[in-house]
PDB file of C-alpha atoms in Angstrom:
ATOM      1  CA  VAL A  39      41.088 -24.715  12.979  1.00  0.00           C
ATOM      2  CA  ASP A  40      39.751 -25.794  16.381  1.00  0.00           C
ATOM      3  CA  ILE A  41      37.787 -23.091  18.231  1.00  0.00           C
ATOM      4  CA  TYR A  42      36.731 -23.688  21.825  1.00  0.00           C
ATOM      5  CA  TYR A  43      34.194 -21.246  23.190  1.00  0.00           C
ATOM      6  CA  LEU A  44      34.716 -20.769  26.958  1.00  0.00           C
ATOM      7  CA  THR A  45      31.857 -18.768  28.450  1.00  0.00           C
ATOM      8  CA  ASP A  46      31.177 -17.248  31.858  1.00  0.00           C
ATOM      9  CA  LEU A  47      27.768 -18.518  32.982  1.00  0.00           C
ATOM     10  CA  SER A  48      27.516 -16.483  36.187  1.00  0.00           C
ATOM     11  CA  TYR A  49      24.168 -14.727  36.644  1.00  0.00           C
ATOM     12  CA  SER A  50      25.613 -11.351  35.680  1.00  0.00           C
ATOM     13  CA  MET A  51      26.124 -12.810  32.182  1.00  0.00           C
ATOM     14  CA  LYS A  52      22.471 -13.923  31.893  1.00  0.00           C
ATOM     15  CA  ASP A  53      21.490 -10.906  29.812  1.00  0.00           C
ATOM     16  CA  ASP A  54      24.551 -11.448  27.583  1.00  0.00           C
ATOM     17  CA  LEU A  55      24.031 -15.158  26.841  1.00  0.00           C
ATOM     18  CA  ALA A  56      21.845 -14.538  23.789  1.00  0.00           C
ATOM     19  CA  THR A  57      24.538 -12.241  22.378  1.00  0.00           C
ATOM     20  CA  VAL A  58      27.257 -14.787  23.132  1.00  0.00           C
ATOM     21  CA  SER A  59      25.242 -17.507  21.388  1.00  0.00           C
ATOM     22  CA  LYS A  60      24.593 -15.269  18.369  1.00  0.00           C
ATOM     23  CA  GLN A  61      28.284 -14.351  18.158  1.00  0.00           C
ATOM     24  CA  ALA A  62      29.177 -18.033  18.313  1.00  0.00           C
ATOM     25  CA  ASN A  63      26.770 -18.668  15.441  1.00  0.00           C
ATOM     26  CA  ASP A  64      28.233 -15.738  13.482  1.00  0.00           C
ATOM     27  CA  ILE A  65      31.734 -17.142  13.991  1.00  0.00           C
ATOM     28  CA  ALA A  66      30.601 -20.556  12.791  1.00  0.00           C
ATOM     29  CA  GLU A  67      29.096 -19.027   9.649  1.00  0.00           C
ATOM     30  CA  ALA A  68      32.198 -16.885   8.968  1.00  0.00           C
ATOM     31  CA  MET A  69      34.519 -19.862   9.472  1.00  0.00           C
ATOM     32  CA  SER A  70      32.482 -21.998   7.085  1.00  0.00           C
ATOM     33  CA  LYS A  71      33.201 -19.395   4.372  1.00  0.00           C
ATOM     34  CA  LEU A  72      36.960 -19.529   5.077  1.00  0.00           C
ATOM     35  CA  THR A  73      37.584 -23.247   5.425  1.00  0.00           C
ATOM     36  CA  GLU A  74      35.837 -26.593   5.490  1.00  0.00           C
ATOM     37  CA  LYS A  75      38.213 -27.830   8.170  1.00  0.00           C
ATOM     38  CA  PHE A  76      37.098 -26.211  11.390  1.00  0.00           C
ATOM     39  CA  ARG A  77      35.491 -27.521  14.525  1.00  0.00           C
ATOM     40  CA  LEU A  78      33.776 -25.801  17.417  1.00  0.00           C
ATOM     41  CA  GLY A  79      33.586 -26.826  21.069  1.00  0.00           C
ATOM     42  CA  PHE A  80      31.974 -25.318  24.122  1.00  0.00           C
ATOM     43  CA  GLY A  81      32.773 -25.053  27.804  1.00  0.00           C
ATOM     44  CA  ALA A  82      31.589 -22.883  30.660  1.00  0.00           C
ATOM     45  CA  PHE A  83      32.686 -21.629  34.051  1.00  0.00           C
ATOM     46  CA  VAL A  84      31.295 -19.829  37.075  1.00  0.00           C
ATOM     47  CA  ASP A  85      33.319 -20.004  40.284  1.00  0.00           C
ATOM     48  CA  LYS A  86      34.656 -22.357  42.912  1.00  0.00           C
ATOM     49  CA  PRO A  87      31.493 -24.034  44.254  1.00  0.00           C
ATOM     50  CA  VAL A  88      32.381 -23.503  47.931  1.00  0.00           C
ATOM     51  CA  PRO A  89      31.682 -20.698  50.408  1.00  0.00           C
ATOM     52  CA  PRO A  90      32.395 -17.766  50.377  1.00  0.00           C
ATOM     53  CA  PHE A  91      32.255 -17.862  46.575  1.00  0.00           C
ATOM     54  CA  VAL A  92      28.766 -19.411  46.450  1.00  0.00           C
ATOM     55  CA  ASP A  93      25.898 -19.592  48.922  1.00  0.00           C
ATOM     56  CA  SER A  94      26.086 -23.006  50.614  1.00  0.00           C
ATOM     57  CA  ARG A  95      22.433 -23.317  51.617  1.00  0.00           C
ATOM     58  CA  PRO A  96      21.210 -26.593  50.052  1.00  0.00           C
ATOM     59  CA  SER A  97      18.381 -24.959  48.092  1.00  0.00           C
ATOM     60  CA  LEU A  98      20.793 -22.391  46.615  1.00  0.00           C
ATOM     61  CA  LEU A  99      23.344 -25.074  45.750  1.00  0.00           C
ATOM     62  CA  ARG A 100      20.593 -26.700  43.658  1.00  0.00           C
ATOM     63  CA  ASN A 101      19.373 -23.396  42.189  1.00  0.00           C
ATOM     64  CA  PRO A 102      21.450 -20.322  43.096  1.00  0.00           C
ATOM     65  CA  CYS A 103      18.909 -18.041  41.396  1.00  0.00           C
ATOM     66  CA  GLU A 104      15.716 -19.204  43.090  1.00  0.00           C
ATOM     67  CA  HIS A 105      15.154 -15.768  44.642  1.00  0.00           C
ATOM     68  CA  LEU A 106      15.872 -13.803  41.428  1.00  0.00           C
ATOM     69  CA  GLY A 107      13.861 -12.952  38.350  1.00  0.00           C
ATOM     70  CA  LYS A 108      10.514 -11.273  37.908  1.00  0.00           C
ATOM     71  CA  THR A 109       8.600 -14.063  39.624  1.00  0.00           C
ATOM     72  CA  GLY A 110      11.236 -14.655  42.279  1.00  0.00           C
ATOM     73  CA  GLU A 111      11.739 -18.189  40.968  1.00  0.00           C
ATOM     74  CA  GLU A 112      14.445 -17.959  38.331  1.00  0.00           C
ATOM     75  CA  ILE A 113      15.755 -21.392  37.291  1.00  0.00           C
ATOM     76  CA  CYS A 114      19.537 -21.637  37.064  1.00  0.00           C
ATOM     77  CA  ASP A 115      22.074 -24.440  36.911  1.00  0.00           C
ATOM     78  CA  PRO A 116      23.821 -25.420  40.153  1.00  0.00           C
ATOM     79  CA  PRO A 117      27.144 -23.606  40.670  1.00  0.00           C
ATOM     80  CA  PHE A 118      30.248 -25.157  39.141  1.00  0.00           C
ATOM     81  CA  LEU A 119      33.835 -24.160  38.495  1.00  0.00           C
ATOM     82  CA  TYR A 120      34.272 -25.530  34.970  1.00  0.00           C
ATOM     83  CA  LYS A 121      32.006 -27.617  32.784  1.00  0.00           C
ATOM     84  CA  HIS A 122      33.019 -29.131  29.465  1.00  0.00           C
ATOM     85  CA  VAL A 123      29.786 -29.002  27.481  1.00  0.00           C
ATOM     86  CA  LEU A 124      30.627 -30.039  23.917  1.00  0.00           C
ATOM     87  CA  ASN A 125      33.672 -31.736  22.378  1.00  0.00           C
ATOM     88  CA  LEU A 126      35.152 -30.084  19.333  1.00  0.00           C
ATOM     89  CA  THR A 127      32.854 -31.015  16.481  1.00  0.00           C
ATOM     90  CA  ASP A 128      32.112 -30.127  12.900  1.00  0.00           C
ATOM     91  CA  ASN A 129      28.389 -30.523  13.679  1.00  0.00           C
ATOM     92  CA  ILE A 130      27.563 -26.815  13.704  1.00  0.00           C
ATOM     93  CA  ALA A 131      23.862 -27.430  14.344  1.00  0.00           C
ATOM     94  CA  GLU A 132      24.706 -29.222  17.591  1.00  0.00           C
ATOM     95  CA  PHE A 133      27.079 -26.407  18.570  1.00  0.00           C
ATOM     96  CA  LYS A 134      24.360 -23.800  17.925  1.00  0.00           C
ATOM     97  CA  GLU A 135      21.843 -25.805  19.936  1.00  0.00           C
ATOM     98  CA  ARG A 136      24.182 -26.226  22.920  1.00  0.00           C
ATOM     99  CA  THR A 137      25.157 -22.545  23.034  1.00  0.00           C
ATOM    100  CA  ALA A 138      21.546 -21.405  22.609  1.00  0.00           C
ATOM    101  CA  ASN A 139      20.255 -23.688  25.393  1.00  0.00           C
ATOM    102  CA  THR A 140      22.706 -22.788  28.143  1.00  0.00           C
ATOM    103  CA  LYS A 141      21.445 -21.583  31.504  1.00  0.00           C
ATOM    104  CA  ALA A 142      23.159 -19.193  33.832  1.00  0.00           C
ATOM    105  CA  SER A 143      24.280 -20.177  37.320  1.00  0.00           C
ATOM    106  CA  GLY A 144      25.202 -18.018  40.272  1.00  0.00           C
ATOM    107  CA  ASN A 145      27.879 -17.041  42.722  1.00  0.00           C
ATOM    108  CA  LEU A 146      28.348 -14.389  45.393  1.00  0.00           C
ATOM    109  CA  ASP A 147      31.449 -12.428  44.466  1.00  0.00           C
ATOM    110  CA  THR A 148      32.467 -10.455  41.402  1.00  0.00           C
ATOM    111  CA  PRO A 149      35.628 -12.350  40.411  1.00  0.00           C
ATOM    112  CA  GLU A 150      34.962 -15.538  38.454  1.00  0.00           C
ATOM    113  CA  GLY A 151      36.819 -18.839  38.032  1.00  0.00           C
ATOM    114  CA  GLY A 152      37.913 -18.128  34.473  1.00  0.00           C
ATOM    115  CA  LEU A 153      41.610 -18.825  34.995  1.00  0.00           C
ATOM    116  CA  ASP A 154      40.795 -22.186  36.595  1.00  0.00           C
ATOM    117  CA  ALA A 155      38.635 -22.971  33.559  1.00  0.00           C
ATOM    118  CA  LEU A 156      41.383 -21.941  31.132  1.00  0.00           C
ATOM    119  CA  MET A 157      43.771 -24.253  32.954  1.00  0.00           C
ATOM    120  CA  GLN A 158      41.319 -27.142  32.487  1.00  0.00           C
ATOM    121  CA  VAL A 159      40.949 -26.348  28.789  1.00  0.00           C
ATOM    122  CA  ALA A 160      44.728 -26.660  28.488  1.00  0.00           C
ATOM    123  CA  LEU A 161      44.962 -29.823  30.616  1.00  0.00           C
ATOM    124  CA  CYS A 162      41.977 -31.690  29.147  1.00  0.00           C
ATOM    125  CA  SER A 163      43.144 -31.701  25.541  1.00  0.00           C
ATOM    126  CA  SER A 164      42.181 -35.313  24.766  1.00  0.00           C
ATOM    127  CA  GLU A 165      38.784 -34.959  26.486  1.00  0.00           C
ATOM    128  CA  ILE A 166      38.022 -31.777  24.526  1.00  0.00           C
ATOM    129  CA  GLY A 167      39.335 -33.373  21.350  1.00  0.00           C
ATOM    130  CA  TRP A 168      41.981 -30.878  20.225  1.00  0.00           C
ATOM    131  CA  ASN A 169      43.477 -31.888  16.872  1.00  0.00           C
ATOM    132  CA  SER A 170      47.272 -31.869  17.222  1.00  0.00           C
ATOM    133  CA  LYS A 171      47.633 -30.457  13.690  1.00  0.00           C
ATOM    134  CA  ALA A 172      44.990 -27.729  13.975  1.00  0.00           C
ATOM    135  CA  ARG A 173      45.374 -24.116  14.992  1.00  0.00           C
ATOM    136  CA  LYS A 174      43.835 -23.901  18.449  1.00  0.00           C
ATOM    137  CA  ILE A 175      41.795 -20.880  19.487  1.00  0.00           C
ATOM    138  CA  VAL A 176      40.009 -20.320  22.800  1.00  0.00           C
ATOM    139  CA  LEU A 177      37.335 -17.612  22.740  1.00  0.00           C
ATOM    140  CA  PHE A 178      36.943 -16.456  26.336  1.00  0.00           C
ATOM    141  CA  THR A 179      33.823 -14.470  27.222  1.00  0.00           C
ATOM    142  CA  THR A 180      33.175 -12.910  30.614  1.00  0.00           C
ATOM    143  CA  ASP A 181      31.958  -9.695  32.164  1.00  0.00           C
ATOM    144  CA  GLY A 182      34.001  -9.952  35.338  1.00  0.00           C
ATOM    145  CA  PRO A 183      37.558 -10.139  36.577  1.00  0.00           C
ATOM    146  CA  PHE A 184      39.127 -13.444  37.562  1.00  0.00           C
ATOM    147  CA  HIS A 185      40.257 -14.757  40.923  1.00  0.00           C
ATOM    148  CA  THR A 186      43.967 -14.417  41.562  1.00  0.00           C
ATOM    149  CA  ALA A 187      46.470 -16.464  43.533  1.00  0.00           C
ATOM    150  CA  GLY A 188      45.566 -16.553  47.203  1.00  0.00           C
ATOM    151  CA  ASP A 189      41.816 -15.954  46.822  1.00  0.00           C
ATOM    152  CA  GLY A 190      41.141 -19.617  47.583  1.00  0.00           C
ATOM    153  CA  ARG A 191      42.430 -19.162  51.131  1.00  0.00           C
ATOM    154  CA  LEU A 192      39.088 -17.545  51.971  1.00  0.00           C
ATOM    155  CA  ALA A 193      37.548 -20.987  51.366  1.00  0.00           C
ATOM    156  CA  GLY A 194      40.353 -22.951  53.033  1.00  0.00           C
ATOM    157  CA  LEU A 195      41.832 -23.920  49.662  1.00  0.00           C
ATOM    158  CA  ILE A 196      45.521 -23.743  50.432  1.00  0.00           C
ATOM    159  CA  LYS A 197      46.931 -26.357  48.065  1.00  0.00           C
ATOM    160  CA  PRO A 198      47.511 -25.489  44.404  1.00  0.00           C
ATOM    161  CA  ALA A 199      44.967 -26.832  41.939  1.00  0.00           C
ATOM    162  CA  PRO A 200      45.790 -30.304  40.568  1.00  0.00           C
ATOM    163  CA  GLN A 201      47.842 -30.158  37.393  1.00  0.00           C
ATOM    164  CA  SER A 202      45.635 -32.747  35.715  1.00  0.00           C
ATOM    165  CA  CYS A 203      42.309 -32.779  33.904  1.00  0.00           C
ATOM    166  CA  GLN A 204      39.425 -32.438  36.391  1.00  0.00           C
ATOM    167  CA  LEU A 205      36.099 -32.811  34.624  1.00  0.00           C
ATOM    168  CA  THR A 206      34.167 -34.202  37.574  1.00  0.00           C
ATOM    169  CA  ASN A 207      32.632 -31.861  40.119  1.00  0.00           C
ATOM    170  CA  ARG A 208      34.833 -32.788  43.082  1.00  0.00           C
TER     171      ARG A 208
END
């Protein structure tokens, strides 16, 4: 069994990240009781990293949460659409570490880029390391809706997304 955890890392999920990480750990422990042949991978998404979906001020492109938090200086990852974090692996300790040490990012609107991320999970099978003989499961976690066809026009994105694996932030 190959299980790929695809998690929304927008700021609204910040308070849920510990729960997501714990659930991922619980799944790993449950799977280890069912079979010795399972692997876990991890990816994340936020939103298209262009205005009006994210704030384009240079400081907020580096840290979209700099004005948030109790001190007003919350540290977040720069905005991104999809990030492949960890190839499918049987190293559960590494999986636990990667899920536990994720940081939120930020965007401006409620819909997220989850469908774009799911498309990349499907298109980047060799990069993710899907086993052709394994049952493939994607666990998708988010607290928001997803963008739909046509939303990209607000950002001048009028061409369909490339139908190929896009793991670089272009």
